CSV table of C-alpha atoms in Angstrom, one decimal:
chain,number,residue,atom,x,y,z
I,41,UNK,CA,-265.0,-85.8,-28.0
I,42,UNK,CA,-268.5,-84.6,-28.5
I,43,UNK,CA,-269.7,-81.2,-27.1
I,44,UNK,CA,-273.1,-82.7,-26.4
I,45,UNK,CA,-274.4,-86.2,-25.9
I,46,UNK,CA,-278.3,-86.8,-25.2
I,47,UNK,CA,-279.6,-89.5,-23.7
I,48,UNK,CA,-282.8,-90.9,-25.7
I,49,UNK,CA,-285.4,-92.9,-24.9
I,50,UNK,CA,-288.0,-95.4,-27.1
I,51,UNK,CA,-291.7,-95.1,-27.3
I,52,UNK,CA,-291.7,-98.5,-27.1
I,53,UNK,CA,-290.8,-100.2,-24.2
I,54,UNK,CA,-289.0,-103.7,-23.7
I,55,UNK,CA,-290.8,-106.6,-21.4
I,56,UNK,CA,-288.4,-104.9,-18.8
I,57,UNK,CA,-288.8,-101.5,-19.6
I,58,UNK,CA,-285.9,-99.4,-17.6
I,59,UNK,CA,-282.5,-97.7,-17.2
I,60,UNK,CA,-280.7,-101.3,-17.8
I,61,UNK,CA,-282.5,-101.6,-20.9
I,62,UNK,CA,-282.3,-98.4,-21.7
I,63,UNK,CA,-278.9,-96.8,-21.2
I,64,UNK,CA,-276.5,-96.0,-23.7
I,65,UNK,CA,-279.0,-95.1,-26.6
I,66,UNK,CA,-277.6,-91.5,-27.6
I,67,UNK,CA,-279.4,-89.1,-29.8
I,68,UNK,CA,-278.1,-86.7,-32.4
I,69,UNK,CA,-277.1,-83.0,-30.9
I,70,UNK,CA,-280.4,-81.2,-30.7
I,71,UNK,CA,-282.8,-80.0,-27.7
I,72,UNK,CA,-284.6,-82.1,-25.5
I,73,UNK,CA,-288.2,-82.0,-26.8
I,74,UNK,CA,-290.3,-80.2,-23.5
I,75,UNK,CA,-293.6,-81.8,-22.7
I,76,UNK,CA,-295.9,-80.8,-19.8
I,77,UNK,CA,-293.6,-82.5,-16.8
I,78,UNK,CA,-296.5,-81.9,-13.9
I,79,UNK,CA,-297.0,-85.7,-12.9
I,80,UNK,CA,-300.3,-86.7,-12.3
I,81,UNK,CA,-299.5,-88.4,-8.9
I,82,UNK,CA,-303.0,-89.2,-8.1
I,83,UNK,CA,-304.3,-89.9,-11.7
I,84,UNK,CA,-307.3,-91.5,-12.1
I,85,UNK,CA,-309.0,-92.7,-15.4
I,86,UNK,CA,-312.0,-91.3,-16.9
I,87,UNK,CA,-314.6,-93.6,-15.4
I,88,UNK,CA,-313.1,-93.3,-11.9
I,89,UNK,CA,-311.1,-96.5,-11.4
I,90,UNK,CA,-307.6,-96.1,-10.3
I,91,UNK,CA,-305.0,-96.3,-12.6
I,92,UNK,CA,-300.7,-96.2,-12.6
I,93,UNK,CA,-299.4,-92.6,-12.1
I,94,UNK,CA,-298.2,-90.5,-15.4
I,95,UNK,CA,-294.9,-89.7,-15.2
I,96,UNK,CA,-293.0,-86.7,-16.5
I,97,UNK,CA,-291.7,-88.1,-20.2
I,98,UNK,CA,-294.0,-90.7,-20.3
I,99,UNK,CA,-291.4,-93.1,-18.3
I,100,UNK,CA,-291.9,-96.2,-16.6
I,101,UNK,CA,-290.7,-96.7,-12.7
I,102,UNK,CA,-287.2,-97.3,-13.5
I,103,UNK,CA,-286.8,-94.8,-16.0
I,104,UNK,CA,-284.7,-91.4,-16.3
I,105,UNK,CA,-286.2,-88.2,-17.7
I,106,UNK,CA,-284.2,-87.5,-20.7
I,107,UNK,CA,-280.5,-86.5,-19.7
I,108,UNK,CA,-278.2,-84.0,-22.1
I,109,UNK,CA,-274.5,-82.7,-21.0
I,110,UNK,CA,-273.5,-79.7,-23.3
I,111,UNK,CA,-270.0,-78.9,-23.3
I,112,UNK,CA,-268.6,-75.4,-23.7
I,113,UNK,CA,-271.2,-73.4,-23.1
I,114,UNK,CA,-269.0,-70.4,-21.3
I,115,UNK,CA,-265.5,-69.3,-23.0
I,116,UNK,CA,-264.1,-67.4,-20.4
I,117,UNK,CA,-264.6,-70.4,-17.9
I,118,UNK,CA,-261.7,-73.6,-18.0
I,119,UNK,CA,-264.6,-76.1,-18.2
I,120,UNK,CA,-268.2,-75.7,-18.7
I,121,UNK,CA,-271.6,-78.2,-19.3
I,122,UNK,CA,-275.3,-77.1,-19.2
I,123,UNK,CA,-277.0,-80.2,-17.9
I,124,UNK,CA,-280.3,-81.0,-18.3
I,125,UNK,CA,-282.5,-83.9,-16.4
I,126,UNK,CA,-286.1,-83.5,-18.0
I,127,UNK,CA,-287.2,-80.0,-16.9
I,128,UNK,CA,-284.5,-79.6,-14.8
I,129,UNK,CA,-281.3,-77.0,-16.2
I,130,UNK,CA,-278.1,-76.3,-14.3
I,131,UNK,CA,-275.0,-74.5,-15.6
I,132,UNK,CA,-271.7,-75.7,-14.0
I,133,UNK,CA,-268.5,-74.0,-14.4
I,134,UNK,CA,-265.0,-75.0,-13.3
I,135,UNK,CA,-262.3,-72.1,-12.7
I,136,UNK,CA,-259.2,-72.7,-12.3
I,137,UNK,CA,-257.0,-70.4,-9.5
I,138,UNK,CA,-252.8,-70.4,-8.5
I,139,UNK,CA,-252.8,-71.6,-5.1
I,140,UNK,CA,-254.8,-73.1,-2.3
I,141,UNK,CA,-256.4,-72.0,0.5
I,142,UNK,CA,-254.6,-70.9,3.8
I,143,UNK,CA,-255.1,-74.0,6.1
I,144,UNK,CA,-254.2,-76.3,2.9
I,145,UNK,CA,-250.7,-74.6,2.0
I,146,UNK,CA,-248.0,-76.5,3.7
I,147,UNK,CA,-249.9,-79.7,2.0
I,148,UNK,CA,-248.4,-78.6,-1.5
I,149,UNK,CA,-251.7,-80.2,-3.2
I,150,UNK,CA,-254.6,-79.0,-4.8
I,151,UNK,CA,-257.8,-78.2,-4.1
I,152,UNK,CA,-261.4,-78.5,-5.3
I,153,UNK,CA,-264.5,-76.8,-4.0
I,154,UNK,CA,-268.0,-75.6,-5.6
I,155,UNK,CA,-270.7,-73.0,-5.0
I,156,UNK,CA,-274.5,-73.7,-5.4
I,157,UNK,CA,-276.9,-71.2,-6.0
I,158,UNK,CA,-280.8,-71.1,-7.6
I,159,UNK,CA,-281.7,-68.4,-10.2
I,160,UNK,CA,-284.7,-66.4,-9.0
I,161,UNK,CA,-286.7,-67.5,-11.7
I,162,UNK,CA,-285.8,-71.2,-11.3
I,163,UNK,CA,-289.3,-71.5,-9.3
I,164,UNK,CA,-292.5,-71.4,-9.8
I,165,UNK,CA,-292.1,-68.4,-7.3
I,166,UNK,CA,-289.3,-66.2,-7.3
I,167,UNK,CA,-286.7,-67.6,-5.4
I,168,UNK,CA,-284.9,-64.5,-3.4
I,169,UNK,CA,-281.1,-64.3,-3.9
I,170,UNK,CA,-278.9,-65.6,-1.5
I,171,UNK,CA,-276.5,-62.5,-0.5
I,172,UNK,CA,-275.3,-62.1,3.3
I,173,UNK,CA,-277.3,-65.0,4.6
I,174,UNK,CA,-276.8,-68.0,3.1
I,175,UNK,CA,-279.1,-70.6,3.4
I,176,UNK,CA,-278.7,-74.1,5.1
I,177,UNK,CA,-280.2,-75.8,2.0
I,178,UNK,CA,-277.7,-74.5,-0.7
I,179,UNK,CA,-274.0,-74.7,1.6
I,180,UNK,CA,-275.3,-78.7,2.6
I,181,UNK,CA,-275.6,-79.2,-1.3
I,182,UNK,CA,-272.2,-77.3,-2.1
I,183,UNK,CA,-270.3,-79.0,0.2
I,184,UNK,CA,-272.0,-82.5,-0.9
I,185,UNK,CA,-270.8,-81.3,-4.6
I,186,UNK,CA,-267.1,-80.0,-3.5
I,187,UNK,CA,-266.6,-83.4,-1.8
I,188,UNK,CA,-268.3,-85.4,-4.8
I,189,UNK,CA,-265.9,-84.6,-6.9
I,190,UNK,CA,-262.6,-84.2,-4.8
I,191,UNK,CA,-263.0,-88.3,-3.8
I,192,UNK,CA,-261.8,-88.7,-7.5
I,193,UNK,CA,-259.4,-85.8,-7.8
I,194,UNK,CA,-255.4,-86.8,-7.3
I,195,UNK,CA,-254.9,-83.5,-4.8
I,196,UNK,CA,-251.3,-84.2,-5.0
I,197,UNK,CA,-250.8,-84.6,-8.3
I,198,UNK,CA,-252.8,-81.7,-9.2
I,199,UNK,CA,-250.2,-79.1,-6.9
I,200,UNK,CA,-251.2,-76.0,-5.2
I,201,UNK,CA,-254.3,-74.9,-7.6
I,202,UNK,CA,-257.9,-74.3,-6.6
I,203,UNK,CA,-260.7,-75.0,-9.0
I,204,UNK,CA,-263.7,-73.8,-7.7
I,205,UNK,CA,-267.0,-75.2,-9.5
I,206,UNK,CA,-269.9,-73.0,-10.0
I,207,UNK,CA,-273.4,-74.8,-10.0
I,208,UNK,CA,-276.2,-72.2,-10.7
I,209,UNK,CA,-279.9,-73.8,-11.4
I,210,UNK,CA,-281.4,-72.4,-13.9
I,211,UNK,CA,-284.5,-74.2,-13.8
I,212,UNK,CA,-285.7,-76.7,-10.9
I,213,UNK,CA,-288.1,-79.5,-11.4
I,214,UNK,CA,-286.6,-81.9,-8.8
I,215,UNK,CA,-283.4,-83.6,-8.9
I,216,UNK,CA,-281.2,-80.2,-8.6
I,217,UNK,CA,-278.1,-81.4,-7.0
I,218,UNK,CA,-277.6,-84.5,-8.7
I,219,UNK,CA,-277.7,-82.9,-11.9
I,220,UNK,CA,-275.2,-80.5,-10.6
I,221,UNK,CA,-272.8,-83.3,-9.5
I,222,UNK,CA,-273.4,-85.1,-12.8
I,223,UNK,CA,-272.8,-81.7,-15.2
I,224,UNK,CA,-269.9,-80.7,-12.6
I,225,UNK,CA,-267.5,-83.3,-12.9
I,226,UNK,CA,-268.0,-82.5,-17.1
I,227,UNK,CA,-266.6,-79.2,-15.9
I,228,UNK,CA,-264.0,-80.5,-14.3
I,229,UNK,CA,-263.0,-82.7,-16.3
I,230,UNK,CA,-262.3,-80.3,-19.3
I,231,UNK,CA,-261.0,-77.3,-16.2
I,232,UNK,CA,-258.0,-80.2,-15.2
I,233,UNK,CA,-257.6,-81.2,-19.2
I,234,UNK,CA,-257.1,-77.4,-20.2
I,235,UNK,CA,-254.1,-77.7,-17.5
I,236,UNK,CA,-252.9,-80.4,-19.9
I,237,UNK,CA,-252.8,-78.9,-22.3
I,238,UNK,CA,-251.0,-76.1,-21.5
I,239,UNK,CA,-248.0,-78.6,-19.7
I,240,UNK,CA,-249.0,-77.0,-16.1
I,241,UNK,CA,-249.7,-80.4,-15.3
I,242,UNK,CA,-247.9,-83.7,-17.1
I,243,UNK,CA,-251.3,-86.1,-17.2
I,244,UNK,CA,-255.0,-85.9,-15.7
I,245,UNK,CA,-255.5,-85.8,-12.2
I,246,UNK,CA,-258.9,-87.6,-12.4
I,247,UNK,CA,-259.0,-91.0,-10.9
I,248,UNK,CA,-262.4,-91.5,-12.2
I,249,UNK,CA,-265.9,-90.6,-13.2
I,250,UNK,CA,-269.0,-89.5,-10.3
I,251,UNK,CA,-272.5,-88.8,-11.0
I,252,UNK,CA,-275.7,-89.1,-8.8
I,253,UNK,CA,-279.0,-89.7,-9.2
I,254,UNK,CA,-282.2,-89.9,-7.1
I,255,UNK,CA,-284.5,-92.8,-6.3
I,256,UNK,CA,-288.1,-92.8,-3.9
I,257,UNK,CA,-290.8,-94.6,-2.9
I,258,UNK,CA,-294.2,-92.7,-4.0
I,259,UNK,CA,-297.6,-94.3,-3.7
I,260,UNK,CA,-296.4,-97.2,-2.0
I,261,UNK,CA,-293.5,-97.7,-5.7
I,262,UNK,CA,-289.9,-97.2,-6.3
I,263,UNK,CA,-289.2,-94.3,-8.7
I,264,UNK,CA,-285.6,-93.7,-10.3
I,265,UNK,CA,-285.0,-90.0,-10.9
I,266,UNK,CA,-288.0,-88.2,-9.1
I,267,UNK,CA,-289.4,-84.9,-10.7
I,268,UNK,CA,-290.4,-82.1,-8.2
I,269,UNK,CA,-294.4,-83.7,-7.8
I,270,UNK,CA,-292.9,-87.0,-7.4
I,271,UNK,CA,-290.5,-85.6,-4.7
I,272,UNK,CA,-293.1,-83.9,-2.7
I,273,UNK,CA,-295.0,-86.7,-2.4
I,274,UNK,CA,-292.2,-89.4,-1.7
I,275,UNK,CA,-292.6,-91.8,1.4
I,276,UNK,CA,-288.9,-92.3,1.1
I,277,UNK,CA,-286.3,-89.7,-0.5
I,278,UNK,CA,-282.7,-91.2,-1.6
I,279,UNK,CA,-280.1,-89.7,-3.4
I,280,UNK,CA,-277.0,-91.6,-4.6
I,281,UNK,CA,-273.9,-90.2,-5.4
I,282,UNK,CA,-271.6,-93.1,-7.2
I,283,UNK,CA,-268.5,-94.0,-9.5
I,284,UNK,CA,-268.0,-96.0,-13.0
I,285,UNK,CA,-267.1,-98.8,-11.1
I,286,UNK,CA,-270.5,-98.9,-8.8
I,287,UNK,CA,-268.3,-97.9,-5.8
I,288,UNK,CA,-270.7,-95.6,-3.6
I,289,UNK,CA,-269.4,-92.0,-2.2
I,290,UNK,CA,-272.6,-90.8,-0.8
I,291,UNK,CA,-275.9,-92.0,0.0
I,292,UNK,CA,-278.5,-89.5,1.7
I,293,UNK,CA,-281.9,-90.8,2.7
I,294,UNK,CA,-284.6,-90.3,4.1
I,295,UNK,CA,-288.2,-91.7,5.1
I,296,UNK,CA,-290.7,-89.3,5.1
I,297,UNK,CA,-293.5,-91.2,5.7
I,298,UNK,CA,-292.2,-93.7,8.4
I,299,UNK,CA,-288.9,-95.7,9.1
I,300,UNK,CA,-288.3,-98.1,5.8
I,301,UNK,CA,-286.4,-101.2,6.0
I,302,UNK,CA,-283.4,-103.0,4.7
I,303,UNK,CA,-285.3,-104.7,1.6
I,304,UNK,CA,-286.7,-101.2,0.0
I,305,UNK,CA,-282.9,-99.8,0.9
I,306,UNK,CA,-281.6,-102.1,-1.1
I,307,UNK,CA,-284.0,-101.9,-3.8
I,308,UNK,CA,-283.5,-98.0,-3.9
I,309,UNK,CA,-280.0,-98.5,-4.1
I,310,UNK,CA,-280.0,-101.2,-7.0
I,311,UNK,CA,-282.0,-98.5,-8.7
I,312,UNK,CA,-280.0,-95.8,-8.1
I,313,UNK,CA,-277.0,-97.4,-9.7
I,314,UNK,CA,-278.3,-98.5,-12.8
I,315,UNK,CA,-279.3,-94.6,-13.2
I,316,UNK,CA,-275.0,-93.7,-12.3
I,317,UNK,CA,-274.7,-96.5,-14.9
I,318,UNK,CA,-276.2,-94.9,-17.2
I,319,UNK,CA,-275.2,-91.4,-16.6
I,320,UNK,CA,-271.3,-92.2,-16.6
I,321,UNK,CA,-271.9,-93.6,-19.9
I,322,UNK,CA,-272.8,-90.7,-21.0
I,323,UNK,CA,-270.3,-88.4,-19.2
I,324,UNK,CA,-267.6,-90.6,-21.3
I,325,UNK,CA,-269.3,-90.1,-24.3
I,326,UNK,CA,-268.8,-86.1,-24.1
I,327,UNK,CA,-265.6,-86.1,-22.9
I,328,UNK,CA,-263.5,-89.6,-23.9
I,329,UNK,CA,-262.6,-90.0,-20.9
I,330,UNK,CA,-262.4,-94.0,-20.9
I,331,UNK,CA,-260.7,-94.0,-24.0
């Protein structure tokens, strides 16, 4: 198993140019090269005359910002991965605890939760910690993560253990929950396999792979994986949260400009999993999973 895979993209692009295309190209271990990711929404060319918006990475419409899962970047946590979409960094960490919460005891299965949380530097402005008041934003996006990733835990099988995940963004530029669902189940991956290995548990309790990704319509165009300029200017906001198979746990969407119908749904959500496509690839890469 590799510690970290990278997703890669070429400079030049097929007639079709896109995720489909695209996926499964993997890169040698290394950083993701940085460029300036502030997306000229409205860009225009010298002489005046419109022209196609710039996107972050130089990417078409269908194309993810470069994607890189690093495994065991903690040592005192049971599963760790620093996930990276473009400018976007969260670290996820998977503990693992005896026993269950309260309410789930006389069950005699597991349990799997997470915690979500932005680093005050994250921002462009400091983004105050979240102590006695917790904020609406960051428990919705917990509680999407915690039940992301138990729809493809085996509770029973894994017995009366907790394993809380830990999402912590340490740099936004859009796209901060589905990289945290993406990097998580990494985390959770390797947190169940260290129960393996120890014979607390006789074989994985993962019945498969989740990832999520996000798709919008800006300027009128649908847009896989949307950068924070593309997001705050989106007529429609979608986020997908899907399997290895292209079953779908979790769609959230929203038009922000008006209602949207059934034919730019379906588009979105065509888009959206060729980017889970993509990304499981790339989860199985770093941990074997598949094989």
């Amino acid at each position: 198993m590799n510690n970290q895979v990278e997703s890669a993209f070429s400079d030049e692009k097929p007639a079709q140019a896109g995720v489909a295309a695209q996926a499964g190209v993997v890169a040698e271990p290394g950083a993701v090269t940085q460029t300036d990711t502030a997306t000229q929404v409205d860009a225009v060319t010298q002489t005046g005359a419109a022209m196609e918006p710039v996107r972050s990475f130089d990417r078409a419409w269908d194309q993810m910002r470069p994607v890189t899962l690093e495994r065991n970047v903690m040592k005192n946590a049971d599963g760790s991965c620093l996930v990276t979409f473009g400018d976007t960094r969260v670290l996820c960490t998977a503990t693992v605890e005896e026993g269950v919460p309260a309410w789930r005891r006389s069950s005699r299965a597991g349990w799997v939760t997470a915690e979500y949380a932005m680093l005050p530097a994250s921002t462009n402005r400091r983004t105050k910690r979240e102590r006695a008041n917790r904020k609406g934003r960051s428990m919705e996006i917990e509680r999407l993560i915690g039940r992301s990733l138990r729809s493809v835990v085996d509770l029973n099988r894994l017995g009366e253990y907790t394993i809380t995940l830990d999402c912590d963004v340490l740099q936004a530029d859009g796209g901060t929950r589905t990289a945290s669902i993406t990097g998580a189940w990494v985390a959770l991956h390797d947190a169940l396999y260290s129960l393996v290995e120890k014979d607390i548990l006789p074989r994985l309790p993962l019945t498969g792979q989740v990832a999520a990704i996000s798709m919008g319509y800006v300027n009128g165009k649908p847009l896989l994986d949307l950068d924070y300029p593309e997001d705050s200017h989106a007529d429609i906001d979608m986020n997908l949260v899907g399997t290895e198979t292209g079953q779908i746990i979790e769609v959230q969407g929203t038009g922000e400009g008006g209602p949207f119908d059934r034919e730019q749904l379906n588009q979105l959500l065509d888009l959206g999993q060729a980017g889970i496509a993509h990304l499981v690839d790339l989860q199985n890469q770093v941990t074997g999973f598949r094989e």
